[in-house]
mmCIF file of C-alpha atoms in Angstrom:
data_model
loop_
_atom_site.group_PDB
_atom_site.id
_atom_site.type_symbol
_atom_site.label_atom_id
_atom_site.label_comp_id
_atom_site.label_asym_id
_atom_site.label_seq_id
_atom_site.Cartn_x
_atom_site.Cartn_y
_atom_site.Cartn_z
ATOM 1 C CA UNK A 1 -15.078 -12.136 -5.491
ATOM 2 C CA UNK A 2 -17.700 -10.223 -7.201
ATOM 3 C CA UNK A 3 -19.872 -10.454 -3.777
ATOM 4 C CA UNK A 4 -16.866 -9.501 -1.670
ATOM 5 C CA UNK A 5 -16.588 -6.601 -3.460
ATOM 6 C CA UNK A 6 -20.525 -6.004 -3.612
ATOM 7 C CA UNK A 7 -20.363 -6.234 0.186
ATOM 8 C CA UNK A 8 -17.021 -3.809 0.122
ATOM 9 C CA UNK A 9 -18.458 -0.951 -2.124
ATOM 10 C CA UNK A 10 -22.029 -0.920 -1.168
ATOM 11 C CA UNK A 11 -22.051 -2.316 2.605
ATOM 12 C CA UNK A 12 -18.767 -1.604 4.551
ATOM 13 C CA UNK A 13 -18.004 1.598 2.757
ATOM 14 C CA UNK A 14 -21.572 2.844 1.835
ATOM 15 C CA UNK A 15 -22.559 2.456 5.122
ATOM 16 C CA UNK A 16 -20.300 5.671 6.373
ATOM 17 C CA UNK A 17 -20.149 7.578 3.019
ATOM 18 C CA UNK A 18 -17.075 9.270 2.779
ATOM 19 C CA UNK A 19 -15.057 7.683 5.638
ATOM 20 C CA UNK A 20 -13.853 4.879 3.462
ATOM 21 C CA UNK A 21 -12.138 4.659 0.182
ATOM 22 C CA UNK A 22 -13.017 1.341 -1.350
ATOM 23 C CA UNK A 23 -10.141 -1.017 -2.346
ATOM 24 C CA UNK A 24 -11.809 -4.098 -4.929
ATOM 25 C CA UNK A 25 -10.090 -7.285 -5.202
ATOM 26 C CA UNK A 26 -9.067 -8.967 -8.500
ATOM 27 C CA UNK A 27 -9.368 -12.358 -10.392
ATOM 28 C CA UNK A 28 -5.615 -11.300 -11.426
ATOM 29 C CA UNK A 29 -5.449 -15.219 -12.284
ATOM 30 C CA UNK A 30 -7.650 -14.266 -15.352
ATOM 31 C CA UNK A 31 -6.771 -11.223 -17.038
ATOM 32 C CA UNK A 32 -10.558 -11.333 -19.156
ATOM 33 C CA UNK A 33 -12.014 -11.339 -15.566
ATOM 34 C CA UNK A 34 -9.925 -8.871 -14.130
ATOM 35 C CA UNK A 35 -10.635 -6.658 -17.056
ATOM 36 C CA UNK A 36 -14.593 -7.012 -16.622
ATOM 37 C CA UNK A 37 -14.551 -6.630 -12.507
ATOM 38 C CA UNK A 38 -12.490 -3.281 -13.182
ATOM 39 C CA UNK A 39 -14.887 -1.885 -15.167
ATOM 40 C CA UNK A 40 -17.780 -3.113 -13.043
ATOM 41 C CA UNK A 41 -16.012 -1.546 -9.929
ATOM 42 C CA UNK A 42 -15.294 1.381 -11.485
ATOM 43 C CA UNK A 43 -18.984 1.854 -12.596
ATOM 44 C CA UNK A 44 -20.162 1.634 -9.016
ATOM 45 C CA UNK A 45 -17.464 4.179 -7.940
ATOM 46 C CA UNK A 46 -14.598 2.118 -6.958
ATOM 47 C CA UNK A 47 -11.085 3.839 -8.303
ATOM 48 C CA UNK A 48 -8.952 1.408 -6.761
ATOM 49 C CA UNK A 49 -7.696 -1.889 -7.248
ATOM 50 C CA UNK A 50 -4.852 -4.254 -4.839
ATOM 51 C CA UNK A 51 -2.777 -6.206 -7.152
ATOM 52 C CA UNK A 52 0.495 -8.686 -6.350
ATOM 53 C CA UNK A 53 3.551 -6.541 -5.893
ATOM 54 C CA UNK A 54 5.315 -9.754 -7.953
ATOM 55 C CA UNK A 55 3.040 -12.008 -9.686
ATOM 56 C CA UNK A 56 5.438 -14.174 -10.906
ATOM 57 C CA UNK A 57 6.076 -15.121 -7.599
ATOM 58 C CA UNK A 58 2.057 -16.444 -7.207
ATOM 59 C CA UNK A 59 1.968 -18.440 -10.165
ATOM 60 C CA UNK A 60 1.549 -15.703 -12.609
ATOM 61 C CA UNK A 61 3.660 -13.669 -15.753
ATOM 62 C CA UNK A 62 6.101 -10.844 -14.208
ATOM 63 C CA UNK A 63 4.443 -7.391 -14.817
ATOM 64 C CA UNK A 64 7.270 -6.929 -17.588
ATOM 65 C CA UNK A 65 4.939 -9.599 -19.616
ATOM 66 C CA UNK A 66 2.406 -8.158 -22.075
ATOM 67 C CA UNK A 67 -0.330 -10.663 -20.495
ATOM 68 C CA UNK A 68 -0.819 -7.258 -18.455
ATOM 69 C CA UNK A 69 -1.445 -4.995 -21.261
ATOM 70 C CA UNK A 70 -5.017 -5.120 -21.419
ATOM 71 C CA UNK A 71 -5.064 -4.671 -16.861
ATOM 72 C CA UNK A 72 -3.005 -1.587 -17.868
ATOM 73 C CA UNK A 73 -5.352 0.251 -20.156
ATOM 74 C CA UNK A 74 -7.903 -0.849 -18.063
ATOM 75 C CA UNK A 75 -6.878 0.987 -14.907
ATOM 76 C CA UNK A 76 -5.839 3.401 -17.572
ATOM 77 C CA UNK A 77 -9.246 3.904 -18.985
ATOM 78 C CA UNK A 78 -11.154 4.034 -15.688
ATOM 79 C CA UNK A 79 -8.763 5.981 -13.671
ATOM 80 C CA UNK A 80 -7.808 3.099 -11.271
ATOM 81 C CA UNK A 81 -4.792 2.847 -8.690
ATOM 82 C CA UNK A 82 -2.634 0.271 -8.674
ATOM 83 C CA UNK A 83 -2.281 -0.642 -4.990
ATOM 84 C CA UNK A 84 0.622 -3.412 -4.203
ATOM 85 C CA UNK A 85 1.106 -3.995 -0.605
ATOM 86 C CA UNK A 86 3.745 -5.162 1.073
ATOM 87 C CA UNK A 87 3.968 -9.237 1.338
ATOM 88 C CA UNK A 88 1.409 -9.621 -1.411
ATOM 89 C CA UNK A 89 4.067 -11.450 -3.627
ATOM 90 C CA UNK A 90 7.361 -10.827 -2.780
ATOM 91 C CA UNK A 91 7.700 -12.032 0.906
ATOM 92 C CA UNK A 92 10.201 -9.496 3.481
ATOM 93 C CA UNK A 93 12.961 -11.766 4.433
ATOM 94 C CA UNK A 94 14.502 -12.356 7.783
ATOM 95 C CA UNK A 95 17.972 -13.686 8.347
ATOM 96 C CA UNK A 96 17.116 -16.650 10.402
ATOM 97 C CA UNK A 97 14.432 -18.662 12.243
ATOM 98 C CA UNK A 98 16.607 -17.826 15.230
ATOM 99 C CA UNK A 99 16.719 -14.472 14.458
ATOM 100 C CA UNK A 100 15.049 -12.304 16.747
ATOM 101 C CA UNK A 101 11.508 -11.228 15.731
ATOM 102 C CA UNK A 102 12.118 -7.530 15.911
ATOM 103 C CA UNK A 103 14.534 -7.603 13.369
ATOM 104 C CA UNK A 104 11.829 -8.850 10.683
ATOM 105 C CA UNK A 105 9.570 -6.450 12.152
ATOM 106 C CA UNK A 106 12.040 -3.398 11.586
ATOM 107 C CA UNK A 107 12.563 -4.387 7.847
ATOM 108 C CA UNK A 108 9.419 -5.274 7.179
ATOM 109 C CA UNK A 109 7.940 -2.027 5.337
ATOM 110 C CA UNK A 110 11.973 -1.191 3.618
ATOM 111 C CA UNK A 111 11.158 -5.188 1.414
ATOM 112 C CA UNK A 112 9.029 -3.102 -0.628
ATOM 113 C CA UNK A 113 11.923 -1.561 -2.263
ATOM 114 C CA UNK A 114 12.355 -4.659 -4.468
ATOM 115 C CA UNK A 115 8.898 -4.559 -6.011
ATOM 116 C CA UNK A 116 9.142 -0.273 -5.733
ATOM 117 C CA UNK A 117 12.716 -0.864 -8.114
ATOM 118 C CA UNK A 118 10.713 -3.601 -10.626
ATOM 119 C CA UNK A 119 7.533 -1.489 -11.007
ATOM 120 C CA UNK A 120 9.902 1.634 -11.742
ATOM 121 C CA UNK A 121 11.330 -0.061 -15.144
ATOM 122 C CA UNK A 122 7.399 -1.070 -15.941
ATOM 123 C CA UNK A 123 7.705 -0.040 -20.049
ATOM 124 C CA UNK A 124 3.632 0.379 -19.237
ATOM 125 C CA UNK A 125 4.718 3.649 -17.306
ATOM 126 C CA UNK A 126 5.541 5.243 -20.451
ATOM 127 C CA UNK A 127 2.348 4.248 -22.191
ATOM 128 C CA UNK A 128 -0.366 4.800 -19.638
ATOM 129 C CA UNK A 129 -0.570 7.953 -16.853
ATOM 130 C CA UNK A 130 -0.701 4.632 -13.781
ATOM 131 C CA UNK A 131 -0.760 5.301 -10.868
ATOM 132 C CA UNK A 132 0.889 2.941 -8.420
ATOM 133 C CA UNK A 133 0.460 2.881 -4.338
ATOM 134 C CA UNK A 134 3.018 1.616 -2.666
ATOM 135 C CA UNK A 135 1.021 0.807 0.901
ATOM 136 C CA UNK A 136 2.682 -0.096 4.168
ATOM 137 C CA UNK A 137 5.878 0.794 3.004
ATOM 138 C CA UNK A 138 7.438 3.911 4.940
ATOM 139 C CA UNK A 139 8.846 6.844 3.202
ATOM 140 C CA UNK A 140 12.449 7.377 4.731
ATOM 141 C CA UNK A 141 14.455 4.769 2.519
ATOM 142 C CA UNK A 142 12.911 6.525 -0.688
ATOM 143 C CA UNK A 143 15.492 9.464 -1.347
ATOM 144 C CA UNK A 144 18.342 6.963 -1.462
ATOM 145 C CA UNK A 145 15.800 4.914 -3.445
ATOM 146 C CA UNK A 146 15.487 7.408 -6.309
ATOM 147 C CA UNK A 147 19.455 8.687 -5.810
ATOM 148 C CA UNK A 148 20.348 5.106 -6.383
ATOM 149 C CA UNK A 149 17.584 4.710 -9.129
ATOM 150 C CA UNK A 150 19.491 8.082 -10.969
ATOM 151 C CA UNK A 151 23.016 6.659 -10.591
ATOM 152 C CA UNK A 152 22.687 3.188 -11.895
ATOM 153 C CA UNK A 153 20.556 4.505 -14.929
ATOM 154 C CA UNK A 154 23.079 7.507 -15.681
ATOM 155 C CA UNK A 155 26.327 4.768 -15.329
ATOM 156 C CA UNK A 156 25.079 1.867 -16.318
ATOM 157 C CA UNK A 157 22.376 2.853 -19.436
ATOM 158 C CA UNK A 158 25.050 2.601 -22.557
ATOM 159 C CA UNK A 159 24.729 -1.833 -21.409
ATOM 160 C CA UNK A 160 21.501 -2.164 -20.412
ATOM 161 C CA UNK A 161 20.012 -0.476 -22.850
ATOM 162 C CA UNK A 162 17.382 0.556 -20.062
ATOM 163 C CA UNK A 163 15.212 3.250 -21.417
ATOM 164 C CA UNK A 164 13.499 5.952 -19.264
ATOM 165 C CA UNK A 165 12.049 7.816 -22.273
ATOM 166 C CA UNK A 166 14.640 11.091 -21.767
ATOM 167 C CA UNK A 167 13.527 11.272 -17.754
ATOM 168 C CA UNK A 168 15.350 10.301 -15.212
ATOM 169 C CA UNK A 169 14.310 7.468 -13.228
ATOM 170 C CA UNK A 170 13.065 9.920 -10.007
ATOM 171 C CA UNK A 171 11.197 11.508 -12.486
ATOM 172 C CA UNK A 172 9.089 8.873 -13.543
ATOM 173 C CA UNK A 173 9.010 7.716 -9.881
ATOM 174 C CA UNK A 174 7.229 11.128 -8.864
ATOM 175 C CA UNK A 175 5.264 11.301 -11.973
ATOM 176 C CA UNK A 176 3.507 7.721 -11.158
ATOM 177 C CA UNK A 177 4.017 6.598 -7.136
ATOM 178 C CA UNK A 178 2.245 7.521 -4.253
ATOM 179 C CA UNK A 179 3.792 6.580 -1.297
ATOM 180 C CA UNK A 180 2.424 5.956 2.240
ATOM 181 C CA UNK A 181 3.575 6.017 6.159
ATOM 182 C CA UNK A 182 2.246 5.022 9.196
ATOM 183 C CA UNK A 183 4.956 7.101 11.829
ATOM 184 C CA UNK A 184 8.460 8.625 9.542
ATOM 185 C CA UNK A 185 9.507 11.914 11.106
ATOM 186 C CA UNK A 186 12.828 11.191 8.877
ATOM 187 C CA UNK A 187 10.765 10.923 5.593
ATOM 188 C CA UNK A 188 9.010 14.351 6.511
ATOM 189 C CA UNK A 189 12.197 15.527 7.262
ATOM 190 C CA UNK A 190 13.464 14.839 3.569
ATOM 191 C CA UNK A 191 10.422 15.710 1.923
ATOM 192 C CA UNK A 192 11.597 17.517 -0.709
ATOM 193 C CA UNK A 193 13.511 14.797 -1.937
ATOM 194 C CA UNK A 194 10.725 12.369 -2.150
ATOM 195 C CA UNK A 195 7.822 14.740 -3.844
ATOM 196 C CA UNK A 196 4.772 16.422 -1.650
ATOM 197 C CA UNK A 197 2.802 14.929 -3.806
ATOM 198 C CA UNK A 198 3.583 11.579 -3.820
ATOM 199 C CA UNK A 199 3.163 11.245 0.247
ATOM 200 C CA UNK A 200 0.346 10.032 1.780
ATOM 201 C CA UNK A 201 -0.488 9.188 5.628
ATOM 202 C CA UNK A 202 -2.216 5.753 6.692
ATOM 203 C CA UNK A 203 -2.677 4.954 10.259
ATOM 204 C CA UNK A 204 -2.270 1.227 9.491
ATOM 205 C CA UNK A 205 -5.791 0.244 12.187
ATOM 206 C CA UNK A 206 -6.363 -2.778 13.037
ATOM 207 C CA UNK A 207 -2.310 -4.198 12.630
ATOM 208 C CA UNK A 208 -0.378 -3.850 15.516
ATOM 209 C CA UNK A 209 2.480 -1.432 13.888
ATOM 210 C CA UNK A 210 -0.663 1.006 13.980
ATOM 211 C CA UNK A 211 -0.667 4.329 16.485
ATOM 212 C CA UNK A 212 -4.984 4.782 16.579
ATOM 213 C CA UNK A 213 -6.494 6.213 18.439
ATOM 214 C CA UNK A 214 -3.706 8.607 18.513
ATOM 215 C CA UNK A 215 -2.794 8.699 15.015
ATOM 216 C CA UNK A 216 -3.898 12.329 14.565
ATOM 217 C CA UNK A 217 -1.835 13.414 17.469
ATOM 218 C CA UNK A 218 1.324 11.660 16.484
ATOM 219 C CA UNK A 219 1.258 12.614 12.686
ATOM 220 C CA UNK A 220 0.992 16.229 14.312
ATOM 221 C CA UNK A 221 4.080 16.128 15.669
ATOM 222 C CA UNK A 222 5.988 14.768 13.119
ATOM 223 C CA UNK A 223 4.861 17.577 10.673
ATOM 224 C CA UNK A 224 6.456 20.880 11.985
ATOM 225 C CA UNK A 225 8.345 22.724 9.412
ATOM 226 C CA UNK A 226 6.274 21.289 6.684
ATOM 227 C CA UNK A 227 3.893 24.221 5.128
ATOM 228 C CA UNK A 228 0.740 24.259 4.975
ATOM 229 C CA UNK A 229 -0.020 23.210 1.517
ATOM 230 C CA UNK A 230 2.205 19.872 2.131
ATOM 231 C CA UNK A 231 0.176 18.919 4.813
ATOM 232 C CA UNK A 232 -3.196 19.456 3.009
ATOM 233 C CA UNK A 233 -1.619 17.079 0.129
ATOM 234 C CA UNK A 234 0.058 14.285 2.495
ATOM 235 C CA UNK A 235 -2.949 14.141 5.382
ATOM 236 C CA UNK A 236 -6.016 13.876 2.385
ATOM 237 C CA UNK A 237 -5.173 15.810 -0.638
ATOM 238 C CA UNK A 238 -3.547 13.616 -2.815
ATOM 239 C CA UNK A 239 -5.096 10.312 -1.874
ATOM 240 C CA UNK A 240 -8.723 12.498 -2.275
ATOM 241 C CA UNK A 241 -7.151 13.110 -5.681
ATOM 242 C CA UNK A 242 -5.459 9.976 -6.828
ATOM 243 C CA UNK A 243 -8.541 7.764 -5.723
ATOM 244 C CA UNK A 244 -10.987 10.187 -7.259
ATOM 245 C CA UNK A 245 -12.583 10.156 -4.200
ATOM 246 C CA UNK A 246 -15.224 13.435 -3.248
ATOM 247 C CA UNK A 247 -14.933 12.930 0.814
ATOM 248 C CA UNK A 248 -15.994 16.805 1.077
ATOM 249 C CA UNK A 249 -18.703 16.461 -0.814
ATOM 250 C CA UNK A 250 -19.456 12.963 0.574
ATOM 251 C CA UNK A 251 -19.685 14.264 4.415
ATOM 252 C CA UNK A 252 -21.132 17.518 3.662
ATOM 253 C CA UNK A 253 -18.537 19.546 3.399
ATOM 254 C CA UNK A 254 -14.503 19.833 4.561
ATOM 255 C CA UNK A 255 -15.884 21.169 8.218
ATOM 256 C CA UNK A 256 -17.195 17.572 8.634
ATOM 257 C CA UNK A 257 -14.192 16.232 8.079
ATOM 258 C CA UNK A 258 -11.864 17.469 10.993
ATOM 259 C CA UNK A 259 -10.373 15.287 13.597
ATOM 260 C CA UNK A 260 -11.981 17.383 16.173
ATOM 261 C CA UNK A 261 -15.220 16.966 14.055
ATOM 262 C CA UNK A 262 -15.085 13.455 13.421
ATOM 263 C CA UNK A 263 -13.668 12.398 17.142
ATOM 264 C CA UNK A 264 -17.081 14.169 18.421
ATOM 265 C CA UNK A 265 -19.021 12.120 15.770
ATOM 266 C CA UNK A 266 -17.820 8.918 17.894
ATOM 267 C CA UNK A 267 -17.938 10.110 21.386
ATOM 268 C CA UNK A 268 -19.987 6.902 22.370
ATOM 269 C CA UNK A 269 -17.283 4.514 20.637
ATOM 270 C CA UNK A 270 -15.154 3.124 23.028
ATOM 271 C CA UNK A 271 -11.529 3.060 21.898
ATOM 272 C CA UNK A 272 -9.770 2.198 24.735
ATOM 273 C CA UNK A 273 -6.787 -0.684 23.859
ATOM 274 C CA UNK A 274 -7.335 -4.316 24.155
ATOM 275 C CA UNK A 275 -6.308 -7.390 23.682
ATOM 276 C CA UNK A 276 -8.102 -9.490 21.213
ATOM 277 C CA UNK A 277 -6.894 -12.639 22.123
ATOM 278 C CA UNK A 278 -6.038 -14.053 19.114
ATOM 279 C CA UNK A 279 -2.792 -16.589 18.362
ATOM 280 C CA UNK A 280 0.384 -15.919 19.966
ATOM 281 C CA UNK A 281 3.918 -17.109 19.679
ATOM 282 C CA UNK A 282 4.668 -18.637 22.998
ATOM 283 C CA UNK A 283 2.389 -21.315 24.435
ATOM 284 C CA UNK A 284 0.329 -20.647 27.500
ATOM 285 C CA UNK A 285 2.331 -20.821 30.379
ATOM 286 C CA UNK A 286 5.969 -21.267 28.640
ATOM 287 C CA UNK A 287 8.461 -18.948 30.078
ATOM 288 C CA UNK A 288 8.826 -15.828 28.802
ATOM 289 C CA UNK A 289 11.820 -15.331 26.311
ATOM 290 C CA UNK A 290 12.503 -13.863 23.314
ATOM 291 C CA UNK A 291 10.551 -14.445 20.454
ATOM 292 C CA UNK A 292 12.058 -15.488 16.893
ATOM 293 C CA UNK A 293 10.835 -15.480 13.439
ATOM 294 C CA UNK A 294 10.921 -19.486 13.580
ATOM 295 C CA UNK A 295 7.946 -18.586 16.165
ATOM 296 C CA UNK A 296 6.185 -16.753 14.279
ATOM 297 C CA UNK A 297 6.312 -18.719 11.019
ATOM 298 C CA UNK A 298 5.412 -22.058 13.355
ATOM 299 C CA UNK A 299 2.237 -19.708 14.509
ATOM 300 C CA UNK A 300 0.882 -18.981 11.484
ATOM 301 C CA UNK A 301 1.717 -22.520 9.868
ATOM 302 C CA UNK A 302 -0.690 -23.639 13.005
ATOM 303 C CA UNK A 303 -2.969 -21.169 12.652
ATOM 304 C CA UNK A 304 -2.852 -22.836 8.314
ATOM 305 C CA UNK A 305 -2.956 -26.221 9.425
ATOM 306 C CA UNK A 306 -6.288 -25.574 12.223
ATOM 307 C CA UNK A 307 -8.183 -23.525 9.055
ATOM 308 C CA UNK A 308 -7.604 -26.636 6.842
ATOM 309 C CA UNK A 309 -8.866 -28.675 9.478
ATOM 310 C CA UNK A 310 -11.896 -27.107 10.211
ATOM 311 C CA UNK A 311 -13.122 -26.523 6.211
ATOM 312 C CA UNK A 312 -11.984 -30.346 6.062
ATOM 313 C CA UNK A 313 -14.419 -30.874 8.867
ATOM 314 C CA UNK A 314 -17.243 -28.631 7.223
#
């Protein structure tokens, strides 16, 4: 892990200073390790770590257990985001294997809000300024979120005993989330309820929800009515900030980091669409039909099943 994230910092980011924020991986099964590798990342000038959105659910204690404490003051101490992607614990359910794959697909980023509600009652919250990213998972359900979040602390506080210290549950939300979108005109739309600083855009490249090499374009569109100063914070602002992250300084300045600027920069890349060729849910040559979620679940239990092969071959 330690190599990986060698290779991560030094090679794949280093390479193109400034283009890439680096994301380290964790030993999160030992909390000693996990501990050391933080401060070891953050040393090389790493800020950012990807951690289960429910560890409990990989083996692990829930984040309400103090086995976490010392990965708290870590991250704490060395100014480290908390990045918990969608999947990485809690799996997005579908209704059926017979249900139609699009309808996974659509809820897909919304299964978040599980993990988003858990990591909102984290007592840690209180103690240490965390920061939490909440990647992949769309912005538009998140005013209800927090509404919701309000109401059941304000009617249902005198049982639970649930204790926000004096601050609404929205407040703590905007005081320790960023959020992220791929495409949410809605989400822009409602802003203001969410927090311009707790919005941040991702393009999602290389997974197939993404919109590259039009992302630019199509965020562009989306943004109309929002000022100025919103859409320096939600296009690089506040992840610049939250990942302590000097991309200006990095690229030689912020006229080196335009899209017209940085499009020129790649001219000679070709970044026309194309298939990859990689598994698919329908075998070669069955008639066309619509795929479920039971097809997709067989694909990637194949896809399992061929990777066990071959390392049992090697």
């Amino acid at each position: 892990m330690r190599a990986y994230n060698d290779w991560h910092i030094d090679e794949w980011c280093g390479s193109h200073p400034g283009r890439n924020i680096p994301l380290a991986l964790v030993p999160y099964w030992d909390i000693d390790a996990t501990v050391e590798e933080i401060k070891r990342v953050s040393a090389k000038g790493c800020h950012a770590i990807t951690f289960s959105d429910n560890p409990s659910l990989k083996g692990q204690p829930s984040i309400h257990n103090e086995h976490w404490e010392p990965l708290w003051k870590a991250c704490a101490d060395h100014d480290i985001v908390i990045n918990i992607h969608i999947g990485s614990g809690a799996q997005a359910p579908h209704a059926s294997m017979e249900s139609p794959i699009d309808a996974w697909i659509t809820t897909m980023p919304i299964s978040i809000v599980n993990s988003a509600a858990d990591w909102l009652h984290l007592k840690a919250l209180q103690r240490y300024p965390l920061q939490v990213s909440l990647s992949e998972g769309g912005i538009g359900w998140i005013p209800y979120f927090l509404e919701r979040a309000d109401f059941v602390h304000e009617h249902h506080k005198a049982w639970t005993h649930a204790d926000f210290g004096k601050k609404k549950p929205s407040d703590v939300f905007r005081e320790h989330f960023l959020t992220c979108f791929i495409d949410d005109a809605f989400g822009l739309e409602n802003l203001d309820k969410i927090g311009e600083n707790n919005v941040a855009y991702e393009c999602d490249y290389p997974h197939s929800d993404t919109v590259w090499p039009e992302s630019a374009d199509r965020l562009r569109a989306t943004l109309s009515g929002i000022s100025d100063t919103a859409i320096e914070k939600i296009t690089h602002g506040n992840a610049l900030r939250l990942f302590n992250f000097d991309a200006f300084g990095m690229m030689g300045g912020r006229e080196n980091c335009t899209v017209g600027r940085l499009r020129k920069a790649a001219e000679h890349i070709d970044t026309a669409p194309r298939s990859y060729g990689g598994p698919a849910p329908l075998a070669e040559g069955e008639v066309a039909r619509r795929v479920t979620s039971g097809d997709i679940t067989k694909m990637f239990m194949d896809v399992a099943k061929q990777d066990g092969e071959l390392e049992a071959a090697e």
